[in-house]
Every structure is written in C-alpha cells, then in structure tokens.
Short mmCIF file of C-alpha atoms and ligand atoms in Angstrom, two decimals:
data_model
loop_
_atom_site.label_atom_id
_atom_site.label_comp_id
_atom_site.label_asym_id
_atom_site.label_seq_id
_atom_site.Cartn_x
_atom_site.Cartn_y
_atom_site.Cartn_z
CA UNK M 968 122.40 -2.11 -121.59
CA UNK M 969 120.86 -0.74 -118.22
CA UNK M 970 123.43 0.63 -116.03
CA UNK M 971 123.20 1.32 -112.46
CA UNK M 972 125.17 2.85 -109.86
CA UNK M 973 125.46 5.46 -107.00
CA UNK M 974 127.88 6.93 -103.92
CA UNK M 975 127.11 8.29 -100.35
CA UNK M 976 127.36 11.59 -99.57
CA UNK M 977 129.48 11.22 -96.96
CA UNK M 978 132.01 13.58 -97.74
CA UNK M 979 134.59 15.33 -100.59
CA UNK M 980 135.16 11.98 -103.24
CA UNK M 981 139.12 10.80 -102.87
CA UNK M 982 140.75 9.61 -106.15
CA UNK M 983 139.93 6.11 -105.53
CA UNK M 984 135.85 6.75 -105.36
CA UNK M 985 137.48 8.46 -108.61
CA UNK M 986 139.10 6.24 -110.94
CA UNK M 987 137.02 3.01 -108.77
CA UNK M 988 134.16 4.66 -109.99
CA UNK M 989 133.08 7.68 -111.18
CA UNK M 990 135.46 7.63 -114.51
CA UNK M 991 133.86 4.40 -115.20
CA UNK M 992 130.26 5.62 -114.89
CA UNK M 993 131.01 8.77 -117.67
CA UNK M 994 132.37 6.17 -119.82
CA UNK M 995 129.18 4.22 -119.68
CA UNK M 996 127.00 6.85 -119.80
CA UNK M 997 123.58 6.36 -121.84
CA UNK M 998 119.95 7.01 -122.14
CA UNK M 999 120.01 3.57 -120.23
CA UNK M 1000 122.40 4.92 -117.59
CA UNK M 1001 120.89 5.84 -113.81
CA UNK M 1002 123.25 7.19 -111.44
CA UNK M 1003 122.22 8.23 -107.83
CA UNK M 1004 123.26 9.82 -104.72
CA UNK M 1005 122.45 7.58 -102.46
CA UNK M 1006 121.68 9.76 -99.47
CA UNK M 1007 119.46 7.33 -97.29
CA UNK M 1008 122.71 5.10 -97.09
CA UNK M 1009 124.44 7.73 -95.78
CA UNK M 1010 121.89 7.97 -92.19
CA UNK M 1011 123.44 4.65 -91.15
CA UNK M 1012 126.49 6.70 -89.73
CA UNK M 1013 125.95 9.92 -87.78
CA UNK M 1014 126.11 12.66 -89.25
CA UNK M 1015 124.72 16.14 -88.91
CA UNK M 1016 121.64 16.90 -91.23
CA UNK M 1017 122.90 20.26 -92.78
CA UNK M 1018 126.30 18.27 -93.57
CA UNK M 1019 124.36 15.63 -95.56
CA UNK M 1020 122.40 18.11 -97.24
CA UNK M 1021 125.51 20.33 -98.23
CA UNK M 1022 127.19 17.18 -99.50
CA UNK M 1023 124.27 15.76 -100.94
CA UNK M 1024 124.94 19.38 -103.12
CA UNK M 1025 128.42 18.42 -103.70
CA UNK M 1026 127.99 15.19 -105.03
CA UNK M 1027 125.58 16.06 -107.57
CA UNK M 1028 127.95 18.80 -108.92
CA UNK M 1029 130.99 16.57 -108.55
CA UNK M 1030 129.07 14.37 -110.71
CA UNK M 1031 128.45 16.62 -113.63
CA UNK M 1032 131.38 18.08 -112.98
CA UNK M 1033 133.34 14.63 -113.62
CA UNK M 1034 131.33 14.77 -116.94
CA UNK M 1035 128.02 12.87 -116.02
CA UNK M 1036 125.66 14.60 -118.35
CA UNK M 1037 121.82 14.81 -117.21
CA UNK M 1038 120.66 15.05 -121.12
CA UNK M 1039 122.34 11.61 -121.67
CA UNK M 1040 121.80 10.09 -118.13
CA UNK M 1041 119.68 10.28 -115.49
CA UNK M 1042 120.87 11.36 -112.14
CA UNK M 1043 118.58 11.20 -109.17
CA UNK M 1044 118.68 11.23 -105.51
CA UNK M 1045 117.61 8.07 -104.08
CA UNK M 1046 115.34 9.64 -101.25
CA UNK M 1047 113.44 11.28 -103.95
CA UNK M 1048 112.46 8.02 -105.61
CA UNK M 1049 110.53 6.09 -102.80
CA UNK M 1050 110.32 3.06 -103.76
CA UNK M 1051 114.03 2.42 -102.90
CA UNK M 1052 112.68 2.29 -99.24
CA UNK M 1053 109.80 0.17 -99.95
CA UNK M 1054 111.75 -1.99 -102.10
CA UNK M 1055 113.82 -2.09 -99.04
CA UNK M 1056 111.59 -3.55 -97.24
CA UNK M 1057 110.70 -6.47 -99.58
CA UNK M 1058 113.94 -7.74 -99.75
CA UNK M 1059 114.47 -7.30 -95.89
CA UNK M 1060 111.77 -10.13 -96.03
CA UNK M 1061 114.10 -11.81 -98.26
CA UNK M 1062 116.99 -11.71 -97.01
CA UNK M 1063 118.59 -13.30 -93.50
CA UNK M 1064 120.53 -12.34 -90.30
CA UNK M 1065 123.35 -14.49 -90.62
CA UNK M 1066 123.77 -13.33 -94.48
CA UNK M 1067 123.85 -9.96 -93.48
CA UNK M 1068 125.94 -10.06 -89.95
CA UNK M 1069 128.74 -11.76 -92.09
CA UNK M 1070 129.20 -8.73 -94.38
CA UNK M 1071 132.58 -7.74 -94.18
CA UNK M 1072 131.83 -3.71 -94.08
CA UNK M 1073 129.35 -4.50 -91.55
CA UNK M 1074 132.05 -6.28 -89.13
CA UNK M 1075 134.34 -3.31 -90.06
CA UNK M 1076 132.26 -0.78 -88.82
CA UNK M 1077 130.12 -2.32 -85.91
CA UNK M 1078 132.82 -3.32 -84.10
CA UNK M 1079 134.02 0.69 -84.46
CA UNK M 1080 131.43 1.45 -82.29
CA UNK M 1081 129.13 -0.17 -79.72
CA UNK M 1082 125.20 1.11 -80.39
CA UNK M 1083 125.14 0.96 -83.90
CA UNK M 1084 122.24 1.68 -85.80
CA UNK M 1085 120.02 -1.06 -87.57
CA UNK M 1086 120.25 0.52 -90.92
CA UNK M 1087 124.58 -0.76 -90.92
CA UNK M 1088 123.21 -4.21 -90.70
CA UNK M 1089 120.68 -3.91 -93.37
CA UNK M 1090 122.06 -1.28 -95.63
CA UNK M 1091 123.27 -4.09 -98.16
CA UNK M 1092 119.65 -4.94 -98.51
CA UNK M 1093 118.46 -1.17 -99.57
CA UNK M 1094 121.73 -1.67 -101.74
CA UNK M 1095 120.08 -4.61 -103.85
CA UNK M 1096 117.06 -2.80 -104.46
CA UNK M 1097 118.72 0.36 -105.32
CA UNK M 1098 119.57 -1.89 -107.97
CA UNK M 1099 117.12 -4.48 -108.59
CA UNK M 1100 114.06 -1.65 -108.94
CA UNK M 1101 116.02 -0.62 -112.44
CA UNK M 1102 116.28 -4.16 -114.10
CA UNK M 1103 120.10 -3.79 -114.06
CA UNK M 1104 122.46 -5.36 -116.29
CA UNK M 1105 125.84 -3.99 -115.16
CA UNK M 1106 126.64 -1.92 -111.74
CA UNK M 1107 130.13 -0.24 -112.08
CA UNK M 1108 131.72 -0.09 -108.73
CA UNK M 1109 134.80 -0.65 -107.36
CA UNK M 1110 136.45 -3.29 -105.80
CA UNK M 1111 135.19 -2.82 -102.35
CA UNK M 1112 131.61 -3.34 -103.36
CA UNK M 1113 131.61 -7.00 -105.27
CA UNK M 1114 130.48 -8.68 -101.73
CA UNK M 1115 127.17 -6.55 -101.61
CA UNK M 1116 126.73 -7.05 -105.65
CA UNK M 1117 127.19 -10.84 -104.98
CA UNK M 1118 124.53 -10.72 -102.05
CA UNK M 1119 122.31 -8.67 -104.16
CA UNK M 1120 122.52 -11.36 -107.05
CA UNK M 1121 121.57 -13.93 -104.52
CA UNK M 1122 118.57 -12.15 -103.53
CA UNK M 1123 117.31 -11.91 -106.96
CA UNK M 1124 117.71 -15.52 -107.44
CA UNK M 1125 116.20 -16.12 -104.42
CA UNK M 1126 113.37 -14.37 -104.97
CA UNK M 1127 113.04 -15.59 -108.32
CA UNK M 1128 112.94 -18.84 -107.52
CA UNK M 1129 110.40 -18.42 -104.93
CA UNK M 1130 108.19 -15.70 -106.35
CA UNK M 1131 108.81 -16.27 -110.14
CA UNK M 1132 110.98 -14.79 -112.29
CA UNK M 1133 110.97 -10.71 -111.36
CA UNK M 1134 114.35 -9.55 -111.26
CA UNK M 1135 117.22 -9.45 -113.80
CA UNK M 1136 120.16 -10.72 -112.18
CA UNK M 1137 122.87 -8.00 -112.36
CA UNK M 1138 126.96 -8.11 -112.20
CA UNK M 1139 129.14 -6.06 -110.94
CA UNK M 1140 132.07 -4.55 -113.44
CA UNK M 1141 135.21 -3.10 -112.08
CA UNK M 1142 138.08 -0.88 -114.04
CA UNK M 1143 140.97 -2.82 -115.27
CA UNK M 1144 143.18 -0.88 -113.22
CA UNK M 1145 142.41 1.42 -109.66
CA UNK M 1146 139.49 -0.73 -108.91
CA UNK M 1147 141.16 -0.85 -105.37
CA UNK M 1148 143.28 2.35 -104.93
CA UNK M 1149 145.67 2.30 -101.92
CA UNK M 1150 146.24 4.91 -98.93
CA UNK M 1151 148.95 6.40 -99.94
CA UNK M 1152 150.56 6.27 -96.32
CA UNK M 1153 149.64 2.57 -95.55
CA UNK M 1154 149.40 0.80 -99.16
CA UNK M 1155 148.10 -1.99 -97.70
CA UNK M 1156 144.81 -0.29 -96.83
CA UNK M 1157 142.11 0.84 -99.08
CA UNK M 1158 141.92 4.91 -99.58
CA UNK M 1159 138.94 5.99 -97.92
CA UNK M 1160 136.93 8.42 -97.19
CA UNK M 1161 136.28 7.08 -93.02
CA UNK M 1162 139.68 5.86 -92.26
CA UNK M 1163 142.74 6.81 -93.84
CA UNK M 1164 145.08 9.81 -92.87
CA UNK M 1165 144.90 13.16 -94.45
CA UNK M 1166 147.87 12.58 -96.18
CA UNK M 1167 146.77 8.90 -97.23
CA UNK M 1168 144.43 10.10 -99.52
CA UNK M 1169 144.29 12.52 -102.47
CA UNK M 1170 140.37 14.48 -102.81
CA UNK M 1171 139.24 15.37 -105.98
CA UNK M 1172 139.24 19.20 -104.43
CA UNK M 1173 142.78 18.67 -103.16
CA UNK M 1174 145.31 21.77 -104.31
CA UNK M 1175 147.83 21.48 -106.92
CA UNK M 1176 150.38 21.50 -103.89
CA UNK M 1177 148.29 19.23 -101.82
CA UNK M 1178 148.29 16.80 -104.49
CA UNK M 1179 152.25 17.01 -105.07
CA UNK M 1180 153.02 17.13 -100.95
CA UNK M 1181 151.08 13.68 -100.92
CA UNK M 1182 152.60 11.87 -103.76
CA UNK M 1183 156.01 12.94 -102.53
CA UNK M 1184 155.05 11.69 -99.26
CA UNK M 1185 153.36 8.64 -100.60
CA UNK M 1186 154.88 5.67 -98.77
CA UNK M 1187 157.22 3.30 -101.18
CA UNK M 1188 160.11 0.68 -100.26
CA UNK M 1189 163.77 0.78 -100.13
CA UNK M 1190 164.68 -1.05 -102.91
CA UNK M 1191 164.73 1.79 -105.39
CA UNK M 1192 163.02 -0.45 -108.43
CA UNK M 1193 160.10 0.52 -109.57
CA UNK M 1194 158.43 -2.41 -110.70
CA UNK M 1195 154.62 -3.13 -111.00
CA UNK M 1196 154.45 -5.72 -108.43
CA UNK M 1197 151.73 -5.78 -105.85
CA UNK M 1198 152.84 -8.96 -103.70
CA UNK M 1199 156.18 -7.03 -102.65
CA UNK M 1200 155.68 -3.67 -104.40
CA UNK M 1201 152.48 -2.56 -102.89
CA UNK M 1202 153.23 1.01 -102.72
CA UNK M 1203 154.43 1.57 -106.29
CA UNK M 1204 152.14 -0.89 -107.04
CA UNK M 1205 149.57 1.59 -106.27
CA UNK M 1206 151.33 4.86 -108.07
CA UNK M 1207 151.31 3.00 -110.99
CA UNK M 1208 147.90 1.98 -111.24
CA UNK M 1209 146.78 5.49 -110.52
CA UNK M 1210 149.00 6.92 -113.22
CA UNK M 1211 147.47 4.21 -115.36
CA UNK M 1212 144.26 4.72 -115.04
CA UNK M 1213 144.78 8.51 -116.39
CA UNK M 1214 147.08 7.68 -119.00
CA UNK M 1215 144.95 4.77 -120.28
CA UNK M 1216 148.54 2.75 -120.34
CA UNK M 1217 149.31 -0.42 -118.95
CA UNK M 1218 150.49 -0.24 -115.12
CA UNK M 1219 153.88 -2.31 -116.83
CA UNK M 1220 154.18 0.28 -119.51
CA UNK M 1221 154.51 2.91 -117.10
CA UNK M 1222 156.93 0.84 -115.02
CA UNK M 1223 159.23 0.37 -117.93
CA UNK M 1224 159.81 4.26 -118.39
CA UNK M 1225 160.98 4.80 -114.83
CA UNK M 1226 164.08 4.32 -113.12
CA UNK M 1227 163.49 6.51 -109.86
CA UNK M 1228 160.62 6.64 -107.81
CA UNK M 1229 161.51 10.74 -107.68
CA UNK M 1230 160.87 11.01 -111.56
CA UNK M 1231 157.32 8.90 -111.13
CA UNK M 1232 156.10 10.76 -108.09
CA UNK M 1233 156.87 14.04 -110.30
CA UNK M 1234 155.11 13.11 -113.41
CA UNK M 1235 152.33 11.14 -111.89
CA UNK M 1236 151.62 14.59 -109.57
CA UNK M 1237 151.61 16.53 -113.13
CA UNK M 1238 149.32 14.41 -114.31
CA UNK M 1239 146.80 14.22 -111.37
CA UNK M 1240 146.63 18.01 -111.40
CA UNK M 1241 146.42 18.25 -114.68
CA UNK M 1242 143.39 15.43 -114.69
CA UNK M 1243 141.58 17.20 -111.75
CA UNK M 1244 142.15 21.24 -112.86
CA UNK M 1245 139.05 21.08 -115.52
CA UNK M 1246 137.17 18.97 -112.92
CA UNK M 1247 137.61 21.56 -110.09
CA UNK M 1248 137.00 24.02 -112.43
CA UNK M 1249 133.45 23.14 -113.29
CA UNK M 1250 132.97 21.38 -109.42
CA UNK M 1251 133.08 25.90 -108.87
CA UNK M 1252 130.99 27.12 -111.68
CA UNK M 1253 128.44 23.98 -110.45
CA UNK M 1254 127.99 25.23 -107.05
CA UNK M 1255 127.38 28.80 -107.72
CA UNK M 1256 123.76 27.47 -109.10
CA UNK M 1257 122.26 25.16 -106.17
CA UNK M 1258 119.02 25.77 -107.79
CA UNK M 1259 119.92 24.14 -111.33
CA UNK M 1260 121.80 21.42 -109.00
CA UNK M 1261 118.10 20.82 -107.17
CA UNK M 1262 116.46 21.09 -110.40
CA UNK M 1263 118.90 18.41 -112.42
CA UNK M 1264 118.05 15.95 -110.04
CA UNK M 1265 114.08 16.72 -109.72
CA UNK M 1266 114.27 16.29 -113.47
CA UNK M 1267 115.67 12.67 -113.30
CA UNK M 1268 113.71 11.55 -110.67
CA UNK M 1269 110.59 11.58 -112.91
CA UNK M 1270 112.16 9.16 -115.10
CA UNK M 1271 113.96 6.56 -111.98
CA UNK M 1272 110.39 7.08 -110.62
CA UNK M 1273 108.59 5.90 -113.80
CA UNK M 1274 111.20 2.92 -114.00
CA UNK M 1275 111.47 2.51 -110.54
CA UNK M 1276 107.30 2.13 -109.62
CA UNK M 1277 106.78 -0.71 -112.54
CA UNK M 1278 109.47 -3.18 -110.71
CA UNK M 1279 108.35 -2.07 -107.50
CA UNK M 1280 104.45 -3.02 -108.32
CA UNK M 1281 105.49 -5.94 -110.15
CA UNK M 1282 107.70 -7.34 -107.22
CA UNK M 1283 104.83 -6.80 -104.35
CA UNK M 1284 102.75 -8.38 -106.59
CA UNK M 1285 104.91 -11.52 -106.76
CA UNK M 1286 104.63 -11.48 -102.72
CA UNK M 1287 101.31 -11.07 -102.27
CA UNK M 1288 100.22 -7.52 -101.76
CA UNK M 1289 97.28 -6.45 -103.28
P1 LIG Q 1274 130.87 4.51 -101.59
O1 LIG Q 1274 130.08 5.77 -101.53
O2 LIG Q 1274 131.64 4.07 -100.39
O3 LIG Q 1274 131.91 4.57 -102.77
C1 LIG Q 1274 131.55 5.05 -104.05
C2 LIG Q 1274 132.28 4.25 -105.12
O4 LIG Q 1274 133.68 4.40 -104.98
C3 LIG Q 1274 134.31 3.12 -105.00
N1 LIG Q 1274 135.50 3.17 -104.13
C4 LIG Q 1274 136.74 2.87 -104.54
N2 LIG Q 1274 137.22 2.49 -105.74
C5 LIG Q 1274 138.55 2.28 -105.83
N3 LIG Q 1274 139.41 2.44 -104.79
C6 LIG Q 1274 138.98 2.83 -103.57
N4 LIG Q 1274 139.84 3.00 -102.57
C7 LIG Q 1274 137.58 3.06 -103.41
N5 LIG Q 1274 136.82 3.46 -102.35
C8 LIG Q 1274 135.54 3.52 -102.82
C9 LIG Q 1274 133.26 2.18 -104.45
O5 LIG Q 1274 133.52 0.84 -104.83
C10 LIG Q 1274 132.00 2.74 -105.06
O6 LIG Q 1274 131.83 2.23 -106.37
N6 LIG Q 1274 127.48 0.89 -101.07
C11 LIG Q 1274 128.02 1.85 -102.00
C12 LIG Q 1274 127.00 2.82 -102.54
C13 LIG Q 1274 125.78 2.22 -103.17
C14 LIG Q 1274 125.69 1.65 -104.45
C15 LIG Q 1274 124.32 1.31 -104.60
C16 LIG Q 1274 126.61 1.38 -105.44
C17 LIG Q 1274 124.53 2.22 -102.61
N7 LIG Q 1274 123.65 1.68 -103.48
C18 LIG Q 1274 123.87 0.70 -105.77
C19 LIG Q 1274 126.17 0.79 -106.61
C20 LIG Q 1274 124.80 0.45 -106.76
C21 LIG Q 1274 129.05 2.70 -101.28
O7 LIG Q 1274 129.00 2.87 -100.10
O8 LIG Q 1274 129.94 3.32 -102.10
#
C-alpha cells in the first residue's frame, strides 16, 4: 500500500506533530513508504534561509531518530525532487480561487498579517501533488490536515474526470487517539508549533524537567474527576489521550486508574520522558554526521524522483503538453 506523507521545517516538532504524526508514519513504514520534508512549504512564511536550512537538518534526523529507517523507506526532501513544483503548477490550473481562499489555515494565517505571500493561498495545491505525483493510497496526518486531503481528493477527481483517469484518489488516516493534541495552557486550541505559549506545548527536545514543569502546569478544571470527557473535560481530555497514545491503552482505561489529577500529571510526565529519552538520544548522535544526514536524503531522492517523473509525464500528457 503506497504511503505518503511529510512536515515543514518550520521549527523543533511538539508532541502533537508527534503522536499526530510521526509515530504513525514508523508504524507504516515500508518499501512503499515516502516520507518528505517538505521544505518549499515552509517559504510561504518568512523565515531566514540559514534557519530553514538548519531545520531542514533537524527534521531529517528527528525523523530517523523517531525510528524512520531509510533502508525500509524512502525519505527525501521535496525541493530535491522537482517535479513537486511542476506538478504544482498543473494542479494550480486545476484548481480555483474561491476553493482555495476558503481554506481554513489560509483564513488563519492571512488575516495574521496584511502582505502575505501567494504561495499561503496556493500551498494546498503543491500539497495535492506532493501527494498525487506518488499514486498514494493512504496519507497519515493528523487532524488538522483532513481539509487539504479532502481538497486534494477533489482535484484528482477533477482532473480525472476531465483529463482521464491519472491519479489514484488518496485518503487521509488519522491515529485513534492524539490526532488533535491540545495546548496544554488553552485546551481548547490545537498545540502548535506558530501559536501556542511556551508552556502550551511539550517539544520532542524538551528536558526531563521541562517536560514535568509543563504537565504540572498543564491547565485542567476544578472538579477534581478525571474523566475522559472532551465536551466538559477538555483539558484532561487531552492528558489522557497523550498518555494513551504511548501506552497503546484506551484514553477510558487510563481514566479508570486515576483518582487525582496530581497522580496522572506524575505518571503521564514519567512516561513522556521516558518515550522521548531514546529519541533525544539518537536526535544527538544524528546531528553529529550532517554529511550522512545530506547523503540519506540524496539517496531517496533517486527513488521519489524515479516515481515521481512517471506521474508527472503521464499527467502533462493528459493536459496537453508535448
Ligand atoms: P505540519 O508540518 O504543520 O505538521 C506535521 C504533521 O503534524 C500533525 N500535527 C498534529 N497532530 C496532532 N496534534 C497536533 N496539535 C498537531 N499539529 C500538527 C499534522 O497534521 C501533520 O500531519 N501541510 C502539512 C505538510 C504537508 C503534507 C504534504 C502532509 C505538505 N505536503 C503531503 C502530508 C502529505 C503541514 O503543514 O504539516
């Protein structure tokens, strides 16, 4: 089963890009796997080159480090694979204004800013052929993403329909549990990476005692029940699911053990430290070698371009170009 998927650089991953993601993707790693760093996303934001090419660096070592392994899977970096950009461009003559103004990441960050760039409009479009070009079955993502997966499966159809059949039609496949992870300050909000406080989130690099400060910290209710219950609950709500995820329990199960919200802010710091400690460990070894880093991901971009170029050819085809 072809499996696609990929992150921005845009900074040190937080738990949710995590257990939302990344956990998933070493689960489904296979020879049919192909997981990028999608660095040309990143340019729709400002940011300062030698930042996005130090955590372009980082991302490819937190992947292996997470367990990713380049002998099973292929890990690229999308700006190394150029038919992503041309591909692009195809769909961008696919695709329409209105679909695209009415993304809701799109109204979340352009109205952040006045002069925004072009690209925040029609990154959802590079997005599609990031994973159109690899005849994608299954994109694991987190919650966040399932509006640009279902605009990506409308594009496909559309262009099936009008070109003949080119694309396979992918889904989107989110974990059970931490598929949305919470700031841990305002449970109401999405972690991430952009927005939430320092203390709202919890980075995979984060300190044993950073870790424990912010689950300590981590906002909760006054009602001293801890119940899995995310209509009036959301803050436990969110502990639980966390602790779920790494404990491969049931968010209830975990409930049912507790009484006080001290005891499950204790163990679920333990077990977050413990879960990251072999991660950070490697994340260190990893970065000592940039060259190996540069070198994994030269190595898989001969195969995403191989895999990449027959899609791409077969798609201009269908429109035309000679
Ligand atoms: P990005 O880089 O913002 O996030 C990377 C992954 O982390 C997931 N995620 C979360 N999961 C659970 N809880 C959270 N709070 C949380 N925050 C982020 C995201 O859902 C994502 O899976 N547009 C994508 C990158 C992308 C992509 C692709 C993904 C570009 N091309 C092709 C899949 C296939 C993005 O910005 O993810």
């Amino acid at each position: 089963m072809r499996v696609l998927s990929g992150m921005q650089p845009s900074g040190t991953l937080h738990i949710g890009n995590y257990l939302g993601a990344l956990k998933q993707w070493v689960e489904a790693q296979s020879s049919d796997a192909f997981y990028c760093v999608v660095d040309l996303h990143a340019l729709t934001l400002e940011i300062d080159p030698a930042t996005l090419r130090s955590q372009t660096l980082d991302l490819i070592a937190t992947y292996l480090a997470a367990g990713l392994d380049p002998e099973i899977c292929t890990i690229f970096l999308q700006s190394e694979v150029p038919y992503h950009a041309q591909m692009n461009w195809l769909l961008e003559c696919v695709a329409t204004y209105g679909e695209l103004s009415r993304m809701t990441q799109f109204k979340e960050k352009s109205t952040r800013k006045t002069g925004y760039r072009v690209g925040l409009l029609t990154y959802p479009v590079l997005m599609a052929g990031d994973i159109l070009l690899y005849e994608t079955a299954e994109v694991p993502v987190g919650d966040d993403q399932r509006q640009h997966l279902e605009l990506t499966r409308v594009l496909a159809e559309r262009f099936n329909n009008r070109y003949g059949p080119t694309f396979v039609v992918p889904v989107g496949v989110q974990p059970k549990v931490a598929a949305r992870v919470m700031d841990l300050q305002e449970p109401t909000r999405k972690m991430s990476k952009s927005i939430s406080s320092p203390m709202g989130s919890i980075f995979v690099t984060d300190s044993a005692s950073e870790i424990d400060k912010k689950i300590k910290k981590a906002v909760t209710d006054t009602d001293n029940e801890v119940r899995y219950d995310w209509d009036t609950k959301p803050g436990i709500s969110n502990l639980l699911e966390i602790y779920s995820s790494l404990s491969d329990e049931t968010p209830q199960a975990v409930a049912e053990r507790y009484t006080r919200y001290g005891d499950l802010k204790s163990d679920l710091s333990a077990l977050v430290v413990e879960s990251l400690a072999p991660i950070q460990k490697r994340y260190d070894e990893l970065m000592t070698d940039p060259v190996e880093l540069r070198a994994v991901v030269a190595r898989g971009a001969l195969k995403a371009n191989e895999v990449a170029g027959e899609v791409y050819r077969r798609a201009a085809h269908a429109m035309g170009l000679i």
